[in-house]
Short mmCIF file of C-alpha atoms and ligand atoms in Angstrom, two decimals:
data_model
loop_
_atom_site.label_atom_id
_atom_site.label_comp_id
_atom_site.label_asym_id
_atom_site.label_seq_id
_atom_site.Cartn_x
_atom_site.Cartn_y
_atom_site.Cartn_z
CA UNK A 1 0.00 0.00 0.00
CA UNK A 2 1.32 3.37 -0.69
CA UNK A 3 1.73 6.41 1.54
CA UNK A 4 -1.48 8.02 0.29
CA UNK A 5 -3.84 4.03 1.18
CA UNK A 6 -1.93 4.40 4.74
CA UNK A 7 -2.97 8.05 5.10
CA UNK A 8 -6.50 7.28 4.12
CA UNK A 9 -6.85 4.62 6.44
CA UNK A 10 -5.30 6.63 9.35
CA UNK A 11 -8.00 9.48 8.76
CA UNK A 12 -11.23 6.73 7.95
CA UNK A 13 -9.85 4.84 11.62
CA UNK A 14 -9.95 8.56 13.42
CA UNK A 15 -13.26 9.39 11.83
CA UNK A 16 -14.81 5.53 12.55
CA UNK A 17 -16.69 6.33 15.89
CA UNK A 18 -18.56 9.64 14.37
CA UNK A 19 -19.11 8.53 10.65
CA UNK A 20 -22.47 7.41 10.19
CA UNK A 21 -23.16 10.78 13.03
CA UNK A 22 -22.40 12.71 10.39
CA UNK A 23 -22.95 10.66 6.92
CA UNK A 24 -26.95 11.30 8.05
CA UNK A 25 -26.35 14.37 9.41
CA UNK A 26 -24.54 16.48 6.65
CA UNK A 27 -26.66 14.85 3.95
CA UNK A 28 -29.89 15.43 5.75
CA UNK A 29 -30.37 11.45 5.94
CA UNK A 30 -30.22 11.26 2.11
CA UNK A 31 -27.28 9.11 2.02
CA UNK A 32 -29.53 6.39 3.07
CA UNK A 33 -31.97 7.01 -0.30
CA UNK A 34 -28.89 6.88 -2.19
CA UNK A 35 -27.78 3.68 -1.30
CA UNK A 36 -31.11 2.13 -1.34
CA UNK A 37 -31.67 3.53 -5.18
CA UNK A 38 -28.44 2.08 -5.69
CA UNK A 39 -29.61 -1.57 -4.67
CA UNK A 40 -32.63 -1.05 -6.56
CA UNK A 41 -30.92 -0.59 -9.81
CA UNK A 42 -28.34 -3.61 -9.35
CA UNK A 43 -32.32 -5.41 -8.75
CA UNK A 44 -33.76 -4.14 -11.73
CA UNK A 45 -30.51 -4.85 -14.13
CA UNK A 46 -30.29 -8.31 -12.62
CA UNK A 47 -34.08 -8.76 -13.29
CA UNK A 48 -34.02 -7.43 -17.11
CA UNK A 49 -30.22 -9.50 -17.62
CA UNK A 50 -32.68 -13.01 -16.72
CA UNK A 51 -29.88 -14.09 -15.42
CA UNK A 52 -31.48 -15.46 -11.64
CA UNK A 53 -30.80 -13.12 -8.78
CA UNK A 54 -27.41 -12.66 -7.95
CA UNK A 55 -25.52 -14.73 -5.05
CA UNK A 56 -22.15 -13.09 -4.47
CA UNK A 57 -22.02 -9.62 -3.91
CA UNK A 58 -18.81 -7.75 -2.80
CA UNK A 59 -19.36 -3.94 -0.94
CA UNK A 60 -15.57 -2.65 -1.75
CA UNK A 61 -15.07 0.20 0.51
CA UNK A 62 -18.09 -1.15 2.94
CA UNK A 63 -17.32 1.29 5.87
CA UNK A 64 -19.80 0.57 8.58
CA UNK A 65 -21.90 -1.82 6.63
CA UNK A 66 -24.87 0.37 5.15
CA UNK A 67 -25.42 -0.39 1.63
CA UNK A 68 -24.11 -4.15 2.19
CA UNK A 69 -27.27 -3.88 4.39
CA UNK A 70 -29.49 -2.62 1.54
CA UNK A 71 -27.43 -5.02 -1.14
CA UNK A 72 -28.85 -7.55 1.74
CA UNK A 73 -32.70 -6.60 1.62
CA UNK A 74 -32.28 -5.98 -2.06
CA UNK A 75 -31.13 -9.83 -2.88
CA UNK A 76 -32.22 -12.34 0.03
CA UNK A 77 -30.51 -15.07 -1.69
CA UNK A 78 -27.22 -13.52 -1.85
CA UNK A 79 -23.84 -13.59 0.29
CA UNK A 80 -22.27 -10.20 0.55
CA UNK A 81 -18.84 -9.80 1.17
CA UNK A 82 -18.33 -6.23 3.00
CA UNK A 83 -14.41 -5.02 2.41
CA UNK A 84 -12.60 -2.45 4.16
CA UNK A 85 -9.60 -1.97 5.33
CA UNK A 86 -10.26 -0.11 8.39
CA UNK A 87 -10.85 -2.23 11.22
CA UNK A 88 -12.79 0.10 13.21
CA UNK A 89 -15.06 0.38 10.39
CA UNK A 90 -15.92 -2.99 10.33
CA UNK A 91 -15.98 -3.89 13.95
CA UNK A 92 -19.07 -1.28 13.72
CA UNK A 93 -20.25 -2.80 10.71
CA UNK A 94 -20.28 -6.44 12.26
CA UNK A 95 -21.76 -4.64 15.54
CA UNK A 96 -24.91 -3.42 12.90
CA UNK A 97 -25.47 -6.59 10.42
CA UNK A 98 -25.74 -8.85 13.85
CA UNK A 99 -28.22 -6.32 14.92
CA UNK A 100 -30.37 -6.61 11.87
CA UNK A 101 -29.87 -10.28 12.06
CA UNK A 102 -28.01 -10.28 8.91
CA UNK A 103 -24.68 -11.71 9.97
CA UNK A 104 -24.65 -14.70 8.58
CA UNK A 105 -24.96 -13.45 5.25
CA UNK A 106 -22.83 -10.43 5.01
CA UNK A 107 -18.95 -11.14 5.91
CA UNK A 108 -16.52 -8.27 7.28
CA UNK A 109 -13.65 -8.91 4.90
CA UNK A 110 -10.07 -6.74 5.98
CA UNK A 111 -8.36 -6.25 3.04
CA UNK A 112 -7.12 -3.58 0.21
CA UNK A 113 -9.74 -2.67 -2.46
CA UNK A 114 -7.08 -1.94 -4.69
CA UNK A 115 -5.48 -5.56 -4.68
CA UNK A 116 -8.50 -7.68 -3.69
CA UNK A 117 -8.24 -11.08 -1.62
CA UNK A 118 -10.66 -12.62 -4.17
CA UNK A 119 -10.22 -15.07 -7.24
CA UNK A 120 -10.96 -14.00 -10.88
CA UNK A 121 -14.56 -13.74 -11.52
CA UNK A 122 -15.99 -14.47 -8.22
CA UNK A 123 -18.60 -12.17 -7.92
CA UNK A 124 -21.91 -11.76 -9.95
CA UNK A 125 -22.30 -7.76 -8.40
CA UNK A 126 -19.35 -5.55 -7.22
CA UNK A 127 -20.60 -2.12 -5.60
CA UNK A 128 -19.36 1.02 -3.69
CA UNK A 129 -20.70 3.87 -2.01
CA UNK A 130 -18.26 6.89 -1.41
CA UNK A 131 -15.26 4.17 -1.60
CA UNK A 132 -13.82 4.63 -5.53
CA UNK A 133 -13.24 8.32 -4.53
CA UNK A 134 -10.28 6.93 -2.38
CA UNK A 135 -8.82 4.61 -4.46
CA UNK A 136 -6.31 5.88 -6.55
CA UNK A 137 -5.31 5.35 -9.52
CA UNK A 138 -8.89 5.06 -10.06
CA UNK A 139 -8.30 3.11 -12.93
CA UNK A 140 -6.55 0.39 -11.03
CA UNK A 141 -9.37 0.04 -8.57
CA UNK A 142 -11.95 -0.26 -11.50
CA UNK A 143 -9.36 -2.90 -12.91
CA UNK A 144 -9.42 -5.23 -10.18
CA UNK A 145 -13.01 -4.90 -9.50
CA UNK A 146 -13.94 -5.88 -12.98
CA UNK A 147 -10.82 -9.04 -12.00
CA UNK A 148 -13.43 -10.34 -9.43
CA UNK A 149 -16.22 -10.10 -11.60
CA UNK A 150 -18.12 -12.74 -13.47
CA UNK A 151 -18.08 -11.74 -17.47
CA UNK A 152 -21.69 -9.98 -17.50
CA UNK A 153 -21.83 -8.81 -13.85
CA UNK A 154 -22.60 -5.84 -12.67
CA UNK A 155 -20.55 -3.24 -11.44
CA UNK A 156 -22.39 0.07 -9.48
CA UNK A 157 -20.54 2.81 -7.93
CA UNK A 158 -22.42 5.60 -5.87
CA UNK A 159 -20.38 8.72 -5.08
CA UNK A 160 -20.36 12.75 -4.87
CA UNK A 161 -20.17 14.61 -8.01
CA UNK A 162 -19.99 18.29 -8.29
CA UNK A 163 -23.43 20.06 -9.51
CA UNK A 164 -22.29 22.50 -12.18
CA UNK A 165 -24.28 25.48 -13.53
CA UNK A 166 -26.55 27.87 -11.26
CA UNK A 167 -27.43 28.65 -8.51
CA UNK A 168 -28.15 25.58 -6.76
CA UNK A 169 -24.18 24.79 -7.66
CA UNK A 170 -22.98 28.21 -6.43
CA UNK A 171 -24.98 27.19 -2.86
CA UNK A 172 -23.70 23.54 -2.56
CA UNK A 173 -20.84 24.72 -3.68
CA UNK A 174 -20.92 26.93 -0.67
CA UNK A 175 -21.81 24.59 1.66
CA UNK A 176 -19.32 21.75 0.88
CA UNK A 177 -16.33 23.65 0.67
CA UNK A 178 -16.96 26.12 3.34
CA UNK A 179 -19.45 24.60 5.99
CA UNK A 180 -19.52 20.65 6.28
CA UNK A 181 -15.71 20.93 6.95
CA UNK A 182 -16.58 23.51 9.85
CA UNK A 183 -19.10 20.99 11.02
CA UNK A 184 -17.41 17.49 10.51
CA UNK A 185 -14.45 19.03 12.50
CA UNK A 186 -16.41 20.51 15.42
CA UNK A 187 -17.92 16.66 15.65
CA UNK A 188 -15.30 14.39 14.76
CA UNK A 189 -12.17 16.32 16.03
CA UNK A 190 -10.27 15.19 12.99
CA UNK A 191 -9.35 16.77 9.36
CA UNK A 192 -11.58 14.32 7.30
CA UNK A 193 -13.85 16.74 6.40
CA UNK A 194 -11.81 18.79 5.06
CA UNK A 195 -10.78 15.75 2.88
CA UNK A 196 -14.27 14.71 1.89
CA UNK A 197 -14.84 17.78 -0.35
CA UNK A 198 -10.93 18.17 -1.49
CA UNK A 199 -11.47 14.37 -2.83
CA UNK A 200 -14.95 15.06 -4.84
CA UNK A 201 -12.90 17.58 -6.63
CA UNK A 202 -10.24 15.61 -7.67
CA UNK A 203 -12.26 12.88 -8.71
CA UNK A 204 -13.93 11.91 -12.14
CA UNK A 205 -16.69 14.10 -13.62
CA UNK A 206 -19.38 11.43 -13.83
CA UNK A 207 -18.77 11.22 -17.81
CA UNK A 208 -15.30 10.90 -17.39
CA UNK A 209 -15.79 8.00 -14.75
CA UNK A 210 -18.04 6.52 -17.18
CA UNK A 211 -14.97 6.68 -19.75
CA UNK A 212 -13.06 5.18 -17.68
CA UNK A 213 -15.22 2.13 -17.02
CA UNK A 214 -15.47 1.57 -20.77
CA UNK A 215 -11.93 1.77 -21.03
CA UNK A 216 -11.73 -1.14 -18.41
CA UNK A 217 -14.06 -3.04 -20.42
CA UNK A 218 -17.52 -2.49 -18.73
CA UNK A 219 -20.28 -2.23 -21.59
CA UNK A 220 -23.44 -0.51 -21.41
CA UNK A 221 -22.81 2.25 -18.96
CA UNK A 222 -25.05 4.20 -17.59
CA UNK A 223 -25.50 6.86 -15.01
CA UNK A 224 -27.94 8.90 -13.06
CA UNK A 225 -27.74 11.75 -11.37
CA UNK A 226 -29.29 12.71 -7.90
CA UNK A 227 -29.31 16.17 -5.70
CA UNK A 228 -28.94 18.21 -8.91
CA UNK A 229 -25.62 16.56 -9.09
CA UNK A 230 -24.11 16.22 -6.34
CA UNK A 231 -24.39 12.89 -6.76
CA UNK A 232 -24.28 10.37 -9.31
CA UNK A 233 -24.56 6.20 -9.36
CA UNK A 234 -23.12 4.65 -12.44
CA UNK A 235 -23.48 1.27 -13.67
CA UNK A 236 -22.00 -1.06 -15.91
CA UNK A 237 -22.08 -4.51 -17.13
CA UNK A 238 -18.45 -6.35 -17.05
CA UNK A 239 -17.71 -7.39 -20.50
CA UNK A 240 -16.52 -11.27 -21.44
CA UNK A 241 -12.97 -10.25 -22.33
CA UNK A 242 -9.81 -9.80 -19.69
CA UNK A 243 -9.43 -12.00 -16.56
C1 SAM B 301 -16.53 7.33 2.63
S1 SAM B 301 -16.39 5.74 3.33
C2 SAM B 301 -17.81 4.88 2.64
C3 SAM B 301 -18.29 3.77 3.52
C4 SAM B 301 -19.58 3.10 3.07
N1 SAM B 301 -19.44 2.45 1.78
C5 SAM B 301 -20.75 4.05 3.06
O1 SAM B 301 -21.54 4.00 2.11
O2 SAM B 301 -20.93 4.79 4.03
C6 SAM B 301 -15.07 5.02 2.41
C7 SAM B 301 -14.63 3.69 2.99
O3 SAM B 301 -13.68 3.12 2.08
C8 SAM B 301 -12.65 2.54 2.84
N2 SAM B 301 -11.45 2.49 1.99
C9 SAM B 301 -10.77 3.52 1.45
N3 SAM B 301 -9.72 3.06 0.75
C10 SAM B 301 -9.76 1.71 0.84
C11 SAM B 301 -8.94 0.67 0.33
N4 SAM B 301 -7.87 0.92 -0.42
N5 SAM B 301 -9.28 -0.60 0.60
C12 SAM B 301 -10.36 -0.89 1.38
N6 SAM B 301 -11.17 0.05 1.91
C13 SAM B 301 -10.87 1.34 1.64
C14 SAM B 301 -12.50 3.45 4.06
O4 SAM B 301 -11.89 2.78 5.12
C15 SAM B 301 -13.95 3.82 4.33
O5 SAM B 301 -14.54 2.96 5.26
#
């Protein structure tokens, strides 16, 4: 791992006791919606594909377990394998599924999303919420998720984009780069919020993330955009060429 993966995990281990505090919080409980839409569309590709409900599902990036736990209601069938590589993370995460009496299909796995602990083709779906943003190159992590998926699964990947034109922009502009930092370091007593926004704005315009997915190989990509932009879910089918 290099010095930037260790850095990331330092700050995602300090913010670990306050992060879902103030996922909910600073999105107004939205997060939760997003996640859940995000589930719904792996449901409705796997549904139109005909190829039976999906069985394996790995949550790269899972944090504290929430959209493994939609992933869970979405498919009852399926085992979810919920990476991170933060063990506070997923010591909160395994605290939550066993609450929800999910644990005994969705498995805290430590490990690097950028060099997963999985064989070729193992999964049928591969999703993330706010986890490619940290991965970098982004390229790579797309690479080795599409390594552990079956030829024709699906790949979905929920994460902040930056609304562009307007007025609504100029405001959320406002209020990501100016006020969640204030706020996420008044509750968590650490620098991750400043992070958060300096991270959306390094990352991918959604078109350019769905360039790079077809330059990975996924086919049929496809993305939709929610808060007027701020965020975006894209999905795409892994094609039957590489790995
Ligand atoms: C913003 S949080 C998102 C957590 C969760 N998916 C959610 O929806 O709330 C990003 C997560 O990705 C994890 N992460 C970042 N880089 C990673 C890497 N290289 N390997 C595994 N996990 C990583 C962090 O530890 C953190 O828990």
């Amino acid at each position: 791992m290099n010095e930037q993966g260790r850095s990331v995990r330092r700050m995602f281990a300090s913010v670990a006791p306050r992060y879902d505090l103030l996922n909910h919080l600073l999105s107004l409980n939205l997060d939760r919606l997003w996640r859940h839409r995000l589930a719904r569309w792996a449901g409705e590709t796997a549904r139109a594909g005909g190829g039976g409900s999906p069985l394996r599902i790995l949550d790269a990036g899972a944090g504290t377990g929430d959209l493994s736990l939609a992933l869970a209601r979405q498919f009852p069938q399926a085992q979810i394998a919920a990476l991170d590589f933060v063990e506070p993370m997923l010591e909160r995460l395994k605290r939550k599924t066993e609450a929800k009496s999910k644990g005994n299909r969705i498995a805290a796995v430590c490990g690097d999303a950028l060099q997963l602990p999985f064989a070729d083709r193992t999964f049928e779906v591969v999703a993330s919420a706010f986890g490619l943003r940290n991965l970098s190159p982004v390229a790579d992590a797309l690479r080795e998720m599409a390594r552990v998926l079956r030829p024709g699964g699906l790949l979905l990947i929920l994460d902040f984009a930056l609304p562009k034109r307007g007025l609504w922009a100029a405001v959320y502009r406002l209020y990501f780069f100016r006020v969640l930092p204030k706020i996420g370091r008044w509750i968590s007593r650490t620098s991750a919020y400043t992070y958060l926004p300096a991270s959306v704005a390094l990352f991918p315009e959604p078109h350019q993330l769905a360039d790079l997915m077809g330059r990975e190989g996924f086919l049929d990509i496809q993305w939709r955009s929610m808060a007027g932009g701020a965020v975006a879910i894209h999905r795409g089918i892994r094609g039957h060429t590489g790995a």
